[in-house]
Amino acid sequence: MFGNIGWGEFMVLLVAALVILGPERLPGAVTWVTKTMRQVRDYASGASQQLKDELGPEFDDLRKPLSELNELRGMSPRAVITKHLLDGDDSILTGNFDSKPATNGSTPPVPPAAKPLEAGERPPVDPDAT
């Protein structure tokens, strides 16, 4: 919750609280804020547990699209294009065509190039090709 606040901002808030409340009321205010935050967290977890109990298995059906949406929110436009349009192969975006593309099982990997034939050598015959 307070992940964005650094030590400098925290010290400014502490000094401001000390000036506004005074040294005699500051411990009581900190205790009240701590209790209130704990109570809000308990209410939120209780509400989510109650929702899970009431919806039952349908809660997971509701949660899956929300988790997919949350996953997309954290992705950059380039990552979205690479994942959904290019099947994880970002070689067209990076210009690095020598590396193997990341396959997700939908397309087979490209076989390595065959060595060039020597003079008078015949190519191997594929028994499955007719």
Tab-separated table of N, CA and C in Angstrom:
chain	number	residue	atom	x	y	z
A	1	MET	N	0.824	-1.191	0.000
A	1	MET	CA	0.000	0.000	0.000
A	1	MET	C	0.870	1.256	0.000
A	2	PHE	N	1.925	1.229	0.800
A	2	PHE	CA	2.808	2.380	0.871
A	2	PHE	C	4.103	2.103	0.108
A	3	GLY	N	4.016	1.328	-0.972
A	3	GLY	CA	5.189	0.968	-1.744
A	3	GLY	C	5.826	2.141	-2.449
A	4	ASN	N	5.066	3.206	-2.712
A	4	ASN	CA	5.596	4.358	-3.443
A	4	ASN	C	6.309	5.348	-2.529
A	5	ILE	N	6.108	5.220	-1.242
A	5	ILE	CA	6.673	6.197	-0.303
A	5	ILE	C	8.071	5.765	0.081
A	6	GLY	N	9.050	6.627	-0.175
A	6	GLY	CA	10.433	6.359	0.202
A	6	GLY	C	10.712	6.858	1.602
A	7	TRP	N	11.965	6.703	2.022
A	7	TRP	CA	12.325	7.119	3.371
A	7	TRP	C	12.242	8.631	3.549
A	8	GLY	N	12.567	9.375	2.505
A	8	GLY	CA	12.500	10.840	2.604
A	8	GLY	C	11.080	11.323	2.834
A	9	GLU	N	10.136	10.782	2.055
A	9	GLU	CA	8.731	11.168	2.233
A	9	GLU	C	8.199	10.733	3.591
A	10	PHE	N	8.639	9.544	4.034
A	10	PHE	CA	8.189	9.054	5.328
A	10	PHE	C	8.675	9.961	6.454
A	11	MET	N	9.901	10.426	6.356
A	11	MET	CA	10.435	11.325	7.386
A	11	MET	C	9.697	12.664	7.387
A	12	VAL	N	9.343	13.175	6.197
A	12	VAL	CA	8.577	14.425	6.121
A	12	VAL	C	7.218	14.244	6.776
A	13	LEU	N	6.550	13.109	6.504
A	13	LEU	CA	5.255	12.836	7.129
A	13	LEU	C	5.387	12.717	8.649
A	14	LEU	N	6.453	12.081	9.097
A	14	LEU	CA	6.658	11.921	10.539
A	14	LEU	C	6.892	13.266	11.218
A	15	VAL	N	7.698	14.122	10.612
A	15	VAL	CA	7.944	15.451	11.188
A	15	VAL	C	6.667	16.287	11.169
A	16	ALA	N	5.894	16.208	10.067
A	16	ALA	CA	4.636	16.955	9.985
A	16	ALA	C	3.661	16.464	11.062
A	17	ALA	N	3.580	15.145	11.259
A	17	ALA	CA	2.698	14.603	12.296
A	17	ALA	C	3.158	15.041	13.677
A	18	LEU	N	4.450	15.068	13.887
A	18	LEU	CA	4.978	15.497	15.180
A	18	LEU	C	4.658	16.961	15.446
A	19	VAL	N	4.745	17.810	14.412
A	19	VAL	CA	4.445	19.229	14.578
A	19	VAL	C	2.945	19.443	14.779
A	20	ILE	N	2.127	18.740	14.004
A	20	ILE	CA	0.669	18.945	14.073
A	20	ILE	C	0.086	18.363	15.354
A	21	LEU	N	0.435	17.118	15.672
A	21	LEU	CA	-0.173	16.452	16.829
A	21	LEU	C	0.569	16.720	18.130
A	22	GLY	N	1.841	16.900	18.038
A	22	GLY	CA	2.615	17.087	19.266
A	22	GLY	C	3.129	15.751	19.762
A	23	PRO	N	4.164	15.780	20.565
A	23	PRO	CA	4.770	14.528	21.026
A	23	PRO	C	3.881	13.720	21.971
A	24	GLU	N	2.948	14.374	22.658
A	24	GLU	CA	2.118	13.618	23.604
A	24	GLU	C	0.982	12.858	22.927
A	25	ARG	N	0.460	13.345	21.780
A	25	ARG	CA	-0.650	12.673	21.095
A	25	ARG	C	-0.186	11.781	19.941
A	26	LEU	N	1.048	11.857	19.540
A	26	LEU	CA	1.542	11.085	18.395
A	26	LEU	C	1.476	9.568	18.619
A	27	PRO	N	1.883	9.018	19.772
A	27	PRO	CA	1.778	7.561	19.953
A	27	PRO	C	0.338	7.056	19.864
A	28	GLY	N	-0.605	7.796	20.415
A	28	GLY	CA	-2.019	7.390	20.317
A	28	GLY	C	-2.513	7.426	18.884
A	29	ALA	N	-2.077	8.417	18.098
A	29	ALA	CA	-2.483	8.512	16.701
A	29	ALA	C	-1.900	7.360	15.887
A	30	VAL	N	-0.663	7.005	16.140
A	30	VAL	CA	-0.036	5.885	15.431
A	30	VAL	C	-0.751	4.584	15.769
A	31	THR	N	-1.096	4.400	17.037
A	31	THR	CA	-1.834	3.207	17.451
A	31	THR	C	-3.192	3.147	16.774
A	32	TRP	N	-3.899	4.278	16.713
A	32	TRP	CA	-5.222	4.333	16.077
A	32	TRP	C	-5.126	4.020	14.584
A	33	VAL	N	-4.127	4.590	13.908
A	33	VAL	CA	-3.960	4.337	12.471
A	33	VAL	C	-3.628	2.866	12.235
A	34	THR	N	-2.772	2.292	13.059
A	34	THR	CA	-2.404	0.882	12.916
A	34	THR	C	-3.618	-0.024	13.096
A	35	LYS	N	-4.408	0.251	14.138
A	35	LYS	CA	-5.609	-0.550	14.386
A	35	LYS	C	-6.607	-0.420	13.241
A	36	THR	N	-6.783	0.805	12.754
A	36	THR	CA	-7.728	1.049	11.670
A	36	THR	C	-7.293	0.337	10.397
A	37	MET	N	-6.020	0.402	10.073
A	37	MET	CA	-5.515	-0.281	8.868
A	37	MET	C	-5.700	-1.792	8.986
A	38	ARG	N	-5.420	-2.349	10.158
A	38	ARG	CA	-5.596	-3.787	10.366
A	38	ARG	C	-7.067	-4.166	10.225
A	39	GLN	N	-7.963	-3.327	10.751
A	39	GLN	CA	-9.391	-3.604	10.670
A	39	GLN	C	-9.882	-3.526	9.217
A	40	VAL	N	-9.412	-2.560	8.457
A	40	VAL	CA	-9.793	-2.451	7.046
A	40	VAL	C	-9.304	-3.661	6.270
A	41	ARG	N	-8.084	-4.105	6.543
A	41	ARG	CA	-7.543	-5.293	5.870
A	41	ARG	C	-8.368	-6.530	6.216
A	42	ASP	N	-8.771	-6.673	7.484
A	42	ASP	CA	-9.599	-7.807	7.884
A	42	ASP	C	-10.968	-7.767	7.210
A	43	TYR	N	-11.564	-6.582	7.110
A	43	TYR	CA	-12.850	-6.451	6.419
A	43	TYR	C	-12.728	-6.833	4.944
A	44	ALA	N	-11.656	-6.404	4.306
A	44	ALA	CA	-11.473	-6.710	2.884
A	44	ALA	C	-11.273	-8.203	2.667
A	45	SER	N	-10.460	-8.839	3.494
A	45	SER	CA	-10.260	-10.282	3.326
A	45	SER	C	-11.530	-11.048	3.683
A	46	GLY	N	-12.280	-10.573	4.683
A	46	GLY	CA	-13.553	-11.220	5.023
A	46	GLY	C	-14.574	-11.082	3.908
A	47	ALA	N	-14.609	-9.917	3.254
A	47	ALA	CA	-15.548	-9.715	2.151
A	47	ALA	C	-15.196	-10.613	0.975
A	48	SER	N	-13.911	-10.750	0.661
A	48	SER	CA	-13.535	-11.622	-0.457
A	48	SER	C	-13.813	-13.079	-0.115
A	49	GLN	N	-13.608	-13.472	1.126
A	49	GLN	CA	-13.912	-14.848	1.532
A	49	GLN	C	-15.416	-15.099	1.481
A	50	GLN	N	-16.215	-14.129	1.899
A	50	GLN	CA	-17.670	-14.276	1.842
A	50	GLN	C	-18.138	-14.377	0.393
A	51	LEU	N	-17.556	-13.586	-0.486
A	51	LEU	CA	-17.904	-13.644	-1.909
A	51	LEU	C	-17.531	-14.999	-2.484
A	52	LYS	N	-16.371	-15.514	-2.094
A	52	LYS	CA	-15.935	-16.826	-2.583
A	52	LYS	C	-16.874	-17.921	-2.088
A	53	ASP	N	-17.311	-17.823	-0.825
A	53	ASP	CA	-18.226	-18.827	-0.270
A	53	ASP	C	-19.593	-18.789	-0.943
A	54	GLU	N	-20.089	-17.588	-1.232
A	54	GLU	CA	-21.425	-17.465	-1.833
A	54	GLU	C	-21.432	-17.878	-3.304
A	55	LEU	N	-20.397	-17.548	-4.034
A	55	LEU	CA	-20.375	-17.879	-5.457
A	55	LEU	C	-19.919	-19.306	-5.719
A	56	GLY	N	-19.130	-19.865	-4.826
A	56	GLY	CA	-18.667	-21.238	-4.978
A	56	GLY	C	-17.747	-21.392	-6.175
A	57	PRO	N	-18.001	-22.420	-7.012
A	57	PRO	CA	-17.115	-22.661	-8.153
A	57	PRO	C	-17.205	-21.568	-9.223
A	58	GLU	N	-18.287	-20.814	-9.227
A	58	GLU	CA	-18.425	-19.742	-10.212
A	58	GLU	C	-17.456	-18.596	-9.933
A	59	PHE	N	-16.927	-18.528	-8.711
A	59	PHE	CA	-15.967	-17.490	-8.363
A	59	PHE	C	-14.693	-17.649	-9.187
A	60	ASP	N	-14.264	-18.904	-9.414
A	60	ASP	CA	-13.074	-19.136	-10.229
A	60	ASP	C	-13.320	-18.751	-11.683
A	61	ASP	N	-14.553	-18.983	-12.179
A	61	ASP	CA	-14.886	-18.579	-13.541
A	61	ASP	C	-14.850	-17.064	-13.687
A	62	LEU	N	-15.228	-16.358	-12.646
A	62	LEU	CA	-15.188	-14.896	-12.657
A	62	LEU	C	-13.756	-14.397	-12.502
A	63	ARG	N	-12.970	-15.115	-11.748
A	63	ARG	CA	-11.622	-14.676	-11.448
A	63	ARG	C	-10.650	-14.858	-12.607
A	64	LYS	N	-10.881	-15.882	-13.445
A	64	LYS	CA	-9.957	-16.162	-14.546
A	64	LYS	C	-9.879	-15.003	-15.538
A	65	PRO	N	-10.992	-14.468	-16.055
A	65	PRO	CA	-10.858	-13.328	-16.974
A	65	PRO	C	-10.250	-12.103	-16.313
A	66	LEU	N	-10.527	-11.913	-15.041
A	66	LEU	CA	-9.950	-10.771	-14.340
A	66	LEU	C	-8.436	-10.923	-14.198
A	67	SER	N	-7.963	-12.139	-13.963
A	67	SER	CA	-6.515	-12.336	-13.866
A	67	SER	C	-5.852	-12.167	-15.227
A	68	GLU	N	-6.534	-12.590	-16.309
A	68	GLU	CA	-5.984	-12.377	-17.648
A	68	GLU	C	-5.927	-10.890	-17.971
A	69	LEU	N	-6.959	-10.161	-17.581
A	69	LEU	CA	-6.967	-8.718	-17.812
A	69	LEU	C	-5.865	-8.038	-17.008
A	70	ASN	N	-5.662	-8.475	-15.779
A	70	ASN	CA	-4.605	-7.910	-14.951
A	70	ASN	C	-3.227	-8.218	-15.530
A	71	GLU	N	-3.081	-9.396	-16.124
A	71	GLU	CA	-1.820	-9.742	-16.785
A	71	GLU	C	-1.563	-8.827	-17.975
A	72	LEU	N	-2.605	-8.526	-18.740
A	72	LEU	CA	-2.452	-7.638	-19.893
A	72	LEU	C	-2.145	-6.214	-19.463
A	73	ARG	N	-2.659	-5.792	-18.312
A	73	ARG	CA	-2.401	-4.428	-17.836
A	73	ARG	C	-0.927	-4.206	-17.559
A	74	GLY	N	-0.234	-5.259	-17.150
A	74	GLY	CA	1.176	-5.133	-16.831
A	74	GLY	C	2.094	-5.257	-18.035
A	75	MET	N	1.552	-5.553	-19.208
A	75	MET	CA	2.389	-5.757	-20.384
A	75	MET	C	2.547	-4.470	-21.175
A	76	SER	N	3.678	-4.345	-21.822
A	76	SER	CA	3.914	-3.211	-22.711
A	76	SER	C	3.258	-3.513	-24.062
A	77	PRO	N	3.020	-2.503	-24.883
A	77	PRO	CA	2.432	-2.764	-26.206
A	77	PRO	C	3.268	-3.747	-27.029
A	78	ARG	N	4.575	-3.637	-26.923
A	78	ARG	CA	5.439	-4.546	-27.672
A	78	ARG	C	5.258	-5.985	-27.200
A	79	ALA	N	5.143	-6.184	-25.897
A	79	ALA	CA	4.962	-7.531	-25.356
A	79	ALA	C	3.611	-8.109	-25.768
A	80	VAL	N	2.574	-7.282	-25.820
A	80	VAL	CA	1.247	-7.754	-26.239
A	80	VAL	C	1.285	-8.206	-27.694
A	81	ILE	N	1.906	-7.396	-28.548
A	81	ILE	CA	1.999	-7.753	-29.964
A	81	ILE	C	2.804	-9.032	-30.130
A	82	THR	N	3.917	-9.132	-29.426
A	82	THR	CA	4.764	-10.319	-29.532
A	82	THR	C	4.023	-11.561	-29.070
A	83	LYS	N	3.316	-11.466	-27.967
A	83	LYS	CA	2.647	-12.643	-27.404
A	83	LYS	C	1.436	-13.072	-28.223
A	84	HIS	N	0.588	-12.120	-28.601
A	84	HIS	CA	-0.688	-12.494	-29.198
A	84	HIS	C	-0.693	-12.508	-30.721
A	85	LEU	N	0.075	-11.669	-31.358
A	85	LEU	CA	0.062	-11.635	-32.815
A	85	LEU	C	1.210	-12.420	-33.434
A	86	LEU	N	2.344	-12.449	-32.765
A	86	LEU	CA	3.518	-13.100	-33.331
A	86	LEU	C	3.857	-14.414	-32.635
A	87	ASP	N	3.004	-14.923	-31.785
A	87	ASP	CA	3.193	-16.183	-31.060
A	87	ASP	C	4.525	-16.247	-30.327
A	88	GLY	N	4.951	-15.123	-29.747
A	88	GLY	CA	6.165	-15.095	-28.951
A	88	GLY	C	7.442	-14.891	-29.745
A	89	ASP	N	7.366	-14.813	-31.072
A	89	ASP	CA	8.557	-14.614	-31.900
A	89	ASP	C	8.739	-13.131	-32.153
A	90	ASP	N	9.709	-12.515	-31.469
A	90	ASP	CA	9.914	-11.079	-31.616
A	90	ASP	C	11.038	-10.740	-32.582
A	91	SER	N	11.433	-11.695	-33.423
A	91	SER	CA	12.542	-11.442	-34.336
A	91	SER	C	12.213	-10.343	-35.339
A	92	ILE	N	10.952	-10.206	-35.704
A	92	ILE	CA	10.591	-9.144	-36.649
A	92	ILE	C	10.720	-7.766	-36.003
A	93	LEU	N	10.569	-7.707	-34.689
A	93	LEU	CA	10.699	-6.431	-33.990
A	93	LEU	C	12.151	-6.111	-33.651
A	94	THR	N	12.939	-7.144	-33.374
A	94	THR	CA	14.324	-6.915	-32.977
A	94	THR	C	15.282	-6.968	-34.151
A	95	GLY	N	14.874	-7.621	-35.240
A	95	GLY	CA	15.761	-7.765	-36.393
A	95	GLY	C	16.746	-8.901	-36.227
A	96	ASN	N	16.632	-9.683	-35.170
A	96	ASN	CA	17.513	-10.816	-34.914
A	96	ASN	C	16.835	-12.075	-35.456
A	97	PHE	N	17.122	-12.422	-36.703
A	97	PHE	CA	16.458	-13.553	-37.348
A	97	PHE	C	17.236	-14.849	-37.188
A	98	ASP	N	18.424	-14.792	-36.586
A	98	ASP	CA	19.252	-15.984	-36.439
A	98	ASP	C	18.840	-16.853	-35.269
A	99	SER	N	18.248	-16.257	-34.256
A	99	SER	CA	17.888	-17.024	-33.067
A	99	SER	C	16.606	-17.794	-33.313
A	100	LYS	N	16.444	-18.869	-32.522
A	100	LYS	CA	15.243	-19.683	-32.653
A	100	LYS	C	14.042	-18.929	-32.100
A	101	PRO	N	12.895	-18.996	-32.775
A	101	PRO	CA	11.698	-18.371	-32.222
A	101	PRO	C	11.162	-19.209	-31.074
A	102	ALA	N	10.546	-18.530	-30.126
A	102	ALA	CA	9.912	-19.220	-29.000
A	102	ALA	C	8.583	-19.768	-29.475
A	103	THR	N	8.453	-21.093	-29.517
A	103	THR	CA	7.208	-21.693	-29.992
A	103	THR	C	6.349	-22.073	-28.813
A	104	ASN	N	5.060	-21.950	-28.993
A	104	ASN	CA	4.129	-22.323	-27.930
A	104	ASN	C	3.362	-23.587	-28.288
A	105	GLY	N	3.868	-24.357	-29.258
A	105	GLY	CA	3.217	-25.595	-29.625
A	105	GLY	C	2.297	-25.458	-30.813
A	106	SER	N	2.007	-24.248	-31.271
A	106	SER	CA	1.073	-24.077	-32.372
A	106	SER	C	1.750	-24.255	-33.722
A	107	THR	N	3.032	-23.917	-33.818
A	107	THR	CA	3.744	-24.074	-35.084
A	107	THR	C	5.009	-24.861	-34.820
A	108	PRO	N	5.360	-25.776	-35.730
A	108	PRO	CA	6.582	-26.552	-35.512
A	108	PRO	C	7.806	-25.685	-35.721
A	109	PRO	N	8.899	-25.989	-35.037
A	109	PRO	CA	10.115	-25.202	-35.235
A	109	PRO	C	10.685	-25.439	-36.624
A	110	VAL	N	11.410	-24.482	-37.138
A	110	VAL	CA	12.004	-24.579	-38.465
A	110	VAL	C	13.235	-25.460	-38.368
A	111	PRO	N	13.364	-26.472	-39.288
A	111	PRO	CA	14.538	-27.344	-39.217
A	111	PRO	C	15.791	-26.592	-39.627
A	112	PRO	N	16.960	-27.020	-39.141
A	112	PRO	CA	18.192	-26.330	-39.525
A	112	PRO	C	18.474	-26.534	-41.005
A	113	ALA	N	19.212	-25.626	-41.602
A	113	ALA	CA	19.524	-25.711	-43.022
A	113	ALA	C	20.458	-26.890	-43.281
A	114	ALA	N	20.235	-27.562	-44.426
A	114	ALA	CA	21.059	-28.714	-44.783
A	114	ALA	C	22.403	-28.241	-45.307
A	115	LYS	N	23.419	-29.084	-45.135
A	115	LYS	CA	24.736	-28.708	-45.649
A	115	LYS	C	24.726	-28.824	-47.167
A	116	PRO	N	25.513	-28.033	-47.843
A	116	PRO	CA	25.520	-28.091	-49.306
A	116	PRO	C	26.083	-29.422	-49.793
A	117	LEU	N	25.562	-29.879	-50.931
A	117	LEU	CA	25.985	-31.149	-51.500
A	117	LEU	C	27.320	-30.992	-52.216
A	118	GLU	N	28.141	-32.033	-52.117
A	118	GLU	CA	29.413	-32.072	-52.839
A	118	GLU	C	29.136	-32.427	-54.298
A	119	ALA	N	30.083	-32.202	-55.159
A	119	ALA	CA	29.930	-32.516	-56.584
A	119	ALA	C	29.712	-34.005	-56.762
A	120	GLY	N	28.659	-34.385	-57.479
A	120	GLY	CA	28.344	-35.780	-57.752
A	120	GLY	C	27.548	-36.441	-56.641
A	121	GLU	N	27.272	-35.765	-55.554
A	121	GLU	CA	26.524	-36.342	-54.441
A	121	GLU	C	25.036	-36.141	-54.673
A	122	ARG	N	24.245	-37.160	-54.333
A	122	ARG	CA	22.796	-37.088	-54.504
A	122	ARG	C	22.143	-36.725	-53.179
A	123	PRO	N	21.013	-35.964	-53.221
A	123	PRO	CA	20.308	-35.648	-51.973
A	123	PRO	C	19.685	-36.899	-51.369
A	124	PRO	N	19.542	-36.943	-50.043
A	124	PRO	CA	18.923	-38.122	-49.425
A	124	PRO	C	17.450	-38.208	-49.817
A	125	VAL	N	16.956	-39.441	-49.913
A	125	VAL	CA	15.573	-39.700	-50.304
A	125	VAL	C	14.742	-39.850	-49.056
A	126	ASP	N	13.611	-39.137	-49.001
A	126	ASP	CA	12.677	-39.234	-47.876
A	126	ASP	C	11.726	-40.388	-48.151
A	127	PRO	N	11.693	-41.448	-47.320
A	127	PRO	CA	10.833	-42.614	-47.599
A	127	PRO	C	9.347	-42.256	-47.482
A	128	ASP	N	8.985	-41.217	-46.728
A	128	ASP	CA	7.575	-40.862	-46.569
A	128	ASP	C	7.053	-40.030	-47.748
A	129	ALA	N	7.924	-39.411	-48.511
A	129	ALA	CA	7.488	-38.578	-49.644
A	129	ALA	C	7.194	-39.469	-50.842
A	130	THR	N	6.051	-39.261	-51.462
A	130	THR	CA	5.672	-40.053	-52.636
A	130	THR	C	5.342	-39.165	-53.792
